[in-house]
Coordinates of N, CA and C and ligand atoms in Angstrom, one line a residue:
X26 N 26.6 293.0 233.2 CA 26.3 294.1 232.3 C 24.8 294.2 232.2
X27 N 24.5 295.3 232.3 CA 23.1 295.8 231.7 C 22.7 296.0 230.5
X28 N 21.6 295.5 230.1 CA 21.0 296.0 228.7 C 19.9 296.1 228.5
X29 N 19.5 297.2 227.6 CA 18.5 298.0 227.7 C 17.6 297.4 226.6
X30 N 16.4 297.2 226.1 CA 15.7 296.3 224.9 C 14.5 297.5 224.6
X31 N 15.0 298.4 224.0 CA 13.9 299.4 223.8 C 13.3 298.9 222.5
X32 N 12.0 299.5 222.5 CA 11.3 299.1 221.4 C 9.5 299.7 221.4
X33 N 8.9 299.8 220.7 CA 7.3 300.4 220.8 C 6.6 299.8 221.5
X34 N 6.4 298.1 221.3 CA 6.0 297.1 221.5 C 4.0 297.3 221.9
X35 N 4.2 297.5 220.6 CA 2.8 298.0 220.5 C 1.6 297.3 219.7
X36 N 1.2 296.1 220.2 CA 1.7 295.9 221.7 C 3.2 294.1 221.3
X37 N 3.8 294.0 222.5 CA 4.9 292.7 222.5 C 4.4 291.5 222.2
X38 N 5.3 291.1 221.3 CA 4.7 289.8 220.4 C 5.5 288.8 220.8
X39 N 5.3 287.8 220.8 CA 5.9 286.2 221.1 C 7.6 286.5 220.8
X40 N 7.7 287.1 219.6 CA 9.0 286.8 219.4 C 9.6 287.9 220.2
X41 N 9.2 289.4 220.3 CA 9.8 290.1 221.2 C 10.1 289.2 222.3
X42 N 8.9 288.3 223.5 CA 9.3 287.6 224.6 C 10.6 287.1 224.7
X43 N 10.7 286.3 223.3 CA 11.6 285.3 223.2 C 12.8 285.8 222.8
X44 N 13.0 287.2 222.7 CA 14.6 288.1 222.6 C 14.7 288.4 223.9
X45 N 13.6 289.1 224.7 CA 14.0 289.1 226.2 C 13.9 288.2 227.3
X46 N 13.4 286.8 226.8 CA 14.1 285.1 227.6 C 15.5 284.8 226.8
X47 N 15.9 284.7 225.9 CA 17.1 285.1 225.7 C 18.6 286.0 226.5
X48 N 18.2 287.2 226.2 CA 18.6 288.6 226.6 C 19.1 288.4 228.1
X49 N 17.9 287.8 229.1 CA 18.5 287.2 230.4 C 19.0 286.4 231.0
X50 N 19.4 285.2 229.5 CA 20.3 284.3 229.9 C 22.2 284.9 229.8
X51 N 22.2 286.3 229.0 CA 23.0 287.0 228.4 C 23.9 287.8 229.7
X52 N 22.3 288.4 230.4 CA 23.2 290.0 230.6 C 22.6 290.0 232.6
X53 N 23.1 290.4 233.0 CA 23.0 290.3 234.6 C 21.5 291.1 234.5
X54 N 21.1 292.1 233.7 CA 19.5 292.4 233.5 C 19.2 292.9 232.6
X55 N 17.8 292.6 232.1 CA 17.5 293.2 230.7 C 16.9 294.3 231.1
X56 N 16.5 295.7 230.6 CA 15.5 296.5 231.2 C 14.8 296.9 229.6
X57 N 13.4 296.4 229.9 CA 12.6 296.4 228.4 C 12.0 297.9 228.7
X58 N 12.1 299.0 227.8 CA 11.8 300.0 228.0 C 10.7 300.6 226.5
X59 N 9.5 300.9 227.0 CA 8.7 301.2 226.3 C 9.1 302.7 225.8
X60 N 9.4 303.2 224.2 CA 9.8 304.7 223.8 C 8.8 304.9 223.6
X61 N 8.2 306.4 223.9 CA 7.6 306.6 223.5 C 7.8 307.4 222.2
X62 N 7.2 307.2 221.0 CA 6.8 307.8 219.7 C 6.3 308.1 219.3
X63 N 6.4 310.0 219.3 CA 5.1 311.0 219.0 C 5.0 310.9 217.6
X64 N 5.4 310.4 216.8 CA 5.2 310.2 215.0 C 4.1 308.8 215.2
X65 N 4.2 307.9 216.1 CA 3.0 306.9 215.9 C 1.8 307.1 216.6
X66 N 0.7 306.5 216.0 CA -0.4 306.6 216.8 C -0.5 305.1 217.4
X67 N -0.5 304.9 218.5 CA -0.2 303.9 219.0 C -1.8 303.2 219.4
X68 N -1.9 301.7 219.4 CA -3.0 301.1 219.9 C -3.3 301.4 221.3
X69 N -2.3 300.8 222.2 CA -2.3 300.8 223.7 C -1.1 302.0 224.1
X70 N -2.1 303.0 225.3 CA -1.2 303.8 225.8 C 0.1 303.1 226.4
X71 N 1.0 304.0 226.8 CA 2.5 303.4 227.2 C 2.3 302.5 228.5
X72 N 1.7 303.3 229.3 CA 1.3 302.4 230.1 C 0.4 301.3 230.8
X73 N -0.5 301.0 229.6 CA -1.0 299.6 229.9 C 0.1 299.3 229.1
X74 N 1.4 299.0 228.1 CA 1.9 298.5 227.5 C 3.0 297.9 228.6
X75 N 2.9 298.9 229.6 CA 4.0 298.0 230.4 C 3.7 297.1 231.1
X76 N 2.4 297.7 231.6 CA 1.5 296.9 232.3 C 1.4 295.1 231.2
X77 N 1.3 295.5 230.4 CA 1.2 294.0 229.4 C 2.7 293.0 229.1
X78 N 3.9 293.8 229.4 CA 5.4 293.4 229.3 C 5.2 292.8 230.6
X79 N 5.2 293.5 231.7 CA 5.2 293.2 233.5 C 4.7 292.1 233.2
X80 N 3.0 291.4 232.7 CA 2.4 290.6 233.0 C 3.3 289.3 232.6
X81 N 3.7 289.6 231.5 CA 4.0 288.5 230.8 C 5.8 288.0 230.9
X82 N 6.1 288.9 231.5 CA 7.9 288.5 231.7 C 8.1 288.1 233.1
X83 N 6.9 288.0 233.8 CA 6.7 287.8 235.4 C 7.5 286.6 235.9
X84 N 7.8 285.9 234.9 CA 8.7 284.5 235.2 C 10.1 284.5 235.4
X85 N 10.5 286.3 235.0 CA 11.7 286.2 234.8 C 12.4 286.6 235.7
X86 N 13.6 286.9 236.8 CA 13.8 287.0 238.0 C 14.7 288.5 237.8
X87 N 15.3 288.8 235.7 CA 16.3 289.5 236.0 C 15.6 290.5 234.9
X88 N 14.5 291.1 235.0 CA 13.9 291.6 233.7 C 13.2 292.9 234.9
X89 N 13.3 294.0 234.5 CA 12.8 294.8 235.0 C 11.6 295.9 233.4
X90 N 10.8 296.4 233.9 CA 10.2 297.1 232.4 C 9.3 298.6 233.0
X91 N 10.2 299.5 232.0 CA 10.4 301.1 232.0 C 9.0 301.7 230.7
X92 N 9.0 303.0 231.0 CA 9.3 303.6 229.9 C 9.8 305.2 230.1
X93 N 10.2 305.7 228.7 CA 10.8 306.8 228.5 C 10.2 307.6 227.0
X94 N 10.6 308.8 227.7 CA 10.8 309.7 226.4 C 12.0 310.5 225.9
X95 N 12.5 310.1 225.1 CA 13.4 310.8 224.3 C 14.3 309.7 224.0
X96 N 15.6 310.2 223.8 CA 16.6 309.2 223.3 C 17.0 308.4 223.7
X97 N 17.1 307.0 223.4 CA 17.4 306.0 223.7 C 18.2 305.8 224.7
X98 N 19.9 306.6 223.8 CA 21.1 306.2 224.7 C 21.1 307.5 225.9
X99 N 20.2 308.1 226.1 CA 20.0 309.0 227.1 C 19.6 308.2 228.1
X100 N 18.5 307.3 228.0 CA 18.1 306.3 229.3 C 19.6 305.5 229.0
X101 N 19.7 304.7 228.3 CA 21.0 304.0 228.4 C 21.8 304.6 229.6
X102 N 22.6 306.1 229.6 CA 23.0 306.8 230.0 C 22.6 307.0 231.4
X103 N 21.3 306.7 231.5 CA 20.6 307.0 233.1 C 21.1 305.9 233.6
X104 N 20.3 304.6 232.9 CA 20.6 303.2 233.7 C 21.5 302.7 234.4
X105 N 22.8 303.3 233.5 CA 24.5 302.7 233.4 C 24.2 301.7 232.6
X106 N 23.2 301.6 231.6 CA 23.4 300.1 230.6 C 24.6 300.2 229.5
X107 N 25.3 299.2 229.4 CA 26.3 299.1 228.2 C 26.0 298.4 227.1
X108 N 24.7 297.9 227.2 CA 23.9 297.7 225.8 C 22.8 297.8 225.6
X109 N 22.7 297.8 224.0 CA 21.4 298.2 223.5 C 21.0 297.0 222.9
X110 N 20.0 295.8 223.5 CA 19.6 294.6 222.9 C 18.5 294.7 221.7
X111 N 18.7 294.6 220.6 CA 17.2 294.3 219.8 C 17.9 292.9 218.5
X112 N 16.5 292.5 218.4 CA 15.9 291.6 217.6 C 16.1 291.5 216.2
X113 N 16.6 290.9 215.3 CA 16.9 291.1 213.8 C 16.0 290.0 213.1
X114 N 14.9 290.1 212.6 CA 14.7 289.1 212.1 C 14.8 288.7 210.6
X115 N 14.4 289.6 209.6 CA 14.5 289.4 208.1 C 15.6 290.5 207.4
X116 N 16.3 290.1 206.9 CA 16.8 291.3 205.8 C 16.5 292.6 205.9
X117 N 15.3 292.9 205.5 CA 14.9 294.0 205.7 C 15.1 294.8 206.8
X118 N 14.8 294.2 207.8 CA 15.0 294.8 209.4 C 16.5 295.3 209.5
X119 N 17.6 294.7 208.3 CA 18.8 295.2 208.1 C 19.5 296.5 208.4
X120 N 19.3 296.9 207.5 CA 19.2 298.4 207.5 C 18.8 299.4 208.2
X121 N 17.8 299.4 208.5 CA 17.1 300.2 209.3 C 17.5 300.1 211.0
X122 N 18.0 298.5 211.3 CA 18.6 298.5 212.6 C 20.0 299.1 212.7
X123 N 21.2 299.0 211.5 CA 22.4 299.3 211.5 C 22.3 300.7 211.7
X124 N 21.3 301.8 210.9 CA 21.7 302.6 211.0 C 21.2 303.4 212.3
X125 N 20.7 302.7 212.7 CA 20.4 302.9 214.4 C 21.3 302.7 215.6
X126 N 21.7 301.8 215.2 CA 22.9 301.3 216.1 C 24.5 302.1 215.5
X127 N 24.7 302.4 214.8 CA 25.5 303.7 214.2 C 25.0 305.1 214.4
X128 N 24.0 305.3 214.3 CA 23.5 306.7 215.2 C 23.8 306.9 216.8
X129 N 23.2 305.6 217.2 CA 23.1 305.9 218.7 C 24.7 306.2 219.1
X130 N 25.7 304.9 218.3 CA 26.9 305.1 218.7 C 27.6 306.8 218.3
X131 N 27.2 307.0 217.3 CA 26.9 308.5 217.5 C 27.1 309.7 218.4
X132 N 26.0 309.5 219.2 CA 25.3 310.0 220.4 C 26.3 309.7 221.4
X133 N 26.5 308.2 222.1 CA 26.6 308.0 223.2 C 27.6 306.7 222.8
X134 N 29.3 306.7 222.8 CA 30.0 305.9 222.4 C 30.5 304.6 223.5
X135 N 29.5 305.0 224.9 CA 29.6 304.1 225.8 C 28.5 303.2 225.6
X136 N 27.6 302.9 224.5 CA 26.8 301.6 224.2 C 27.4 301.0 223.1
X137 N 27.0 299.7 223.1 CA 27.2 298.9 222.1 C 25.5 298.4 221.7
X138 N 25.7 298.3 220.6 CA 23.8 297.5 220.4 C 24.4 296.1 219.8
X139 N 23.9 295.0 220.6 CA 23.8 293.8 220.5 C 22.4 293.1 219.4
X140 N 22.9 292.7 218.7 CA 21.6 291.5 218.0 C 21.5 290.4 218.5
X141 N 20.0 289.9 218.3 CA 20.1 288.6 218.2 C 19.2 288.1 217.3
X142 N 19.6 287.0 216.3 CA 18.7 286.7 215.5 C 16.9 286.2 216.1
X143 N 16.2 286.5 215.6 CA 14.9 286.6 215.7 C 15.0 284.9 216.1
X144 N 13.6 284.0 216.6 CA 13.5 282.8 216.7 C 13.0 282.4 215.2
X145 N 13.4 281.3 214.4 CA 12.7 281.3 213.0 C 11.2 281.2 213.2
X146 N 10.4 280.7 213.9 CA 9.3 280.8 214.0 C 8.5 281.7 214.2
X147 N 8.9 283.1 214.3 CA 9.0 284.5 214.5 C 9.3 285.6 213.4
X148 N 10.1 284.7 212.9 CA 10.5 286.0 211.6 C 10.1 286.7 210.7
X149 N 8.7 286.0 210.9 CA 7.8 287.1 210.2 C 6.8 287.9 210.7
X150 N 6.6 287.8 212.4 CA 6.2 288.6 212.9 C 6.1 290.0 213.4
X151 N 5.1 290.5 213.5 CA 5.2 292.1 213.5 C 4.1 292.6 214.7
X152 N 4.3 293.6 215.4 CA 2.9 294.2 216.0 C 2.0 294.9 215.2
X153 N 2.9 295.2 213.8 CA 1.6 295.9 213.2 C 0.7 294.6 212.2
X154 N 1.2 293.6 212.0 CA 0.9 292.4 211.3 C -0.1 292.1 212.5
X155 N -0.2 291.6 213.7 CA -0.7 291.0 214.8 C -2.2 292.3 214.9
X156 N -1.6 293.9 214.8 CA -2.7 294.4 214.9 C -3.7 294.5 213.8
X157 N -3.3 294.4 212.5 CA -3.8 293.8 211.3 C -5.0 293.0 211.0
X158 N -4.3 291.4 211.6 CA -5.0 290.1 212.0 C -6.0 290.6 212.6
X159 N -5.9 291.2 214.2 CA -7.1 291.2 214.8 C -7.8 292.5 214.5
X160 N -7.8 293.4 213.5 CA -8.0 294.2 213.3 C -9.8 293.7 212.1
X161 N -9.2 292.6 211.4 CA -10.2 292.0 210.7 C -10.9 290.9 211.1
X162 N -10.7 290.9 212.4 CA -11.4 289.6 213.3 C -10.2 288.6 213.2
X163 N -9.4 288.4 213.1 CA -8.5 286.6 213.0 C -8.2 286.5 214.8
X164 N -7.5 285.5 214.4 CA -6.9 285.0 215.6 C -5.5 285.3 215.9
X165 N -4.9 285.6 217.2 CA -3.2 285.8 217.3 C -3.0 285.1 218.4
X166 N -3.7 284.3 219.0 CA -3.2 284.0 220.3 C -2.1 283.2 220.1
X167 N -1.9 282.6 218.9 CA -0.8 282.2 218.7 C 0.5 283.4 218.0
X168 N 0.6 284.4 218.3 CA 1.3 285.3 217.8 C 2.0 286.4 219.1
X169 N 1.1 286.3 220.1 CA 1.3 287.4 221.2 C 0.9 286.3 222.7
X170 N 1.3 287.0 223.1 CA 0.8 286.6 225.0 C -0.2 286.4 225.4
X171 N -0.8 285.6 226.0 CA -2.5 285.3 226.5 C -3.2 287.3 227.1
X172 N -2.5 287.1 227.7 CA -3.3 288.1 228.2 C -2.6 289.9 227.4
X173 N -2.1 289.6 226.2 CA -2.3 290.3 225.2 C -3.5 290.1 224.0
X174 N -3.5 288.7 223.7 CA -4.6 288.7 223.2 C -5.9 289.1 223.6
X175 N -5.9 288.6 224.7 CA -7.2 289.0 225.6 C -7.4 290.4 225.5
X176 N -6.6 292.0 225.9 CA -6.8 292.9 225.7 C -7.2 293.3 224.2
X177 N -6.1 293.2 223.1 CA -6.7 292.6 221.6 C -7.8 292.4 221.4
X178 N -8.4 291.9 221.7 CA -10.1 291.1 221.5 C -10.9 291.9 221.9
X179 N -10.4 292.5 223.2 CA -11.4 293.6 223.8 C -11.6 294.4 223.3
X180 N -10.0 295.3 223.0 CA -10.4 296.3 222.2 C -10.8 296.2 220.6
X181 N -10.7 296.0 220.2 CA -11.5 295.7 219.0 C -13.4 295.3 218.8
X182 N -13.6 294.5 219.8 CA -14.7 294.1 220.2 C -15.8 295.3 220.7
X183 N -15.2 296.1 221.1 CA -15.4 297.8 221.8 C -15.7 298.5 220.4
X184 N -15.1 298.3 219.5 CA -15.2 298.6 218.1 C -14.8 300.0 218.5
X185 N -13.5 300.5 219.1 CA -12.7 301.7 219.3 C -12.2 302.1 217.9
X186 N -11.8 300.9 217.0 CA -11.2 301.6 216.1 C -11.6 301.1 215.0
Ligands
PNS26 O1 9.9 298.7 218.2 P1 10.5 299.7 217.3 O2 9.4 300.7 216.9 O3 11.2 299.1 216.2 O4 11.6 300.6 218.2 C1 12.3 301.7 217.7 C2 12.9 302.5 218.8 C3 11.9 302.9 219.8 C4 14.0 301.6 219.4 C5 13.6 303.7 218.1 O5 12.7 304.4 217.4 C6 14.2 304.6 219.2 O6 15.3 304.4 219.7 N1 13.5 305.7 219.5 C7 13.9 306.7 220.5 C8 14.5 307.9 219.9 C9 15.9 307.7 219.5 O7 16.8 307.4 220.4 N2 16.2 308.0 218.2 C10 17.6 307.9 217.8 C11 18.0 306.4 217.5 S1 18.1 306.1 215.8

């Protein structure tokens, strides 16, 4: 089975990784697919973002990484994936995931959206928390990918924003 792990991932955080090392132990392929979302203003364009997933999932043999625009279960639909993988970490994230995963089924009654609990050493992580941190100078290299941080540092250092 295929499954699809859509998400902003703007930019992908440790714990994202660690849903899609997971995800591949699961599903014959994950395909991490960057949405684009004209309501956000995003740090990194779509595509150094994939460019930053490719870098860092390079270990994995069954991970391929997309992006798209429009609805989810419409790529779903292109792929032939029969799931929709994402990440649950806190309570909060409750809600807002169910009614997504009841929407999509909605849409397109040939996906299922799969959870998986967040890693606990993760659960309070966020891209917009990580862009925050380095937003006021801190440190995330413990929060994101080496060579996310590295990009992180730069831009900010560029004083772009
Ligand atoms: O990483 P995020 O921002 O939590 O991911 C949210 C995402 C991209 C999965 C969601 O916004 C999405 O599916 N966007 C595509 C548009 C769509 O399909 N909307 C209907 C689903 S509710």
């Amino acid at each position: 089975m295929i499954a699809i792990y859509p998400g902003s991932f703007d930019p992908i955080t440790l714990g994202h990784l660690d849903i899609i090392e997971r995800g591949c132990k699961l599903f014959e392929k994950v395909i991490v697919t960057v949405l684009r979302n004209p309501a956000k203003n995003p740090l990194f364009p779509v595509a150094k973002r994939v460019e930053q997933i490719c870098e860092c999932t390079a270990h994995l043999s069954n991970v391929e990484v997309d992006s798209f625009t429009g609805l989810t279960v419409e790529y779903a639909k292109l792929r032939k994936a029969g799931v929709l993988l994402r990440g649950l970490r806190v309570l909060s994230d409750f809600e807002k995931e169910l009614q997504m995963a009841h929407t999509n089924k909605t849409l397109w009654d040939g996906v299922e959206t799969v959870f998986l609990a967040t890693a606990n050493e993760y659960s309070f992580l966020s891209s917009s928390m990580v862009k925050e941190i380095a937003r006021f100078g801190g440190s995330v290299e413990h929060l994101v990918p080496p060579n996310v941080a590295q990009e992180i540092y730069l831009f900010y250092k560029k004083g772009d924003r």
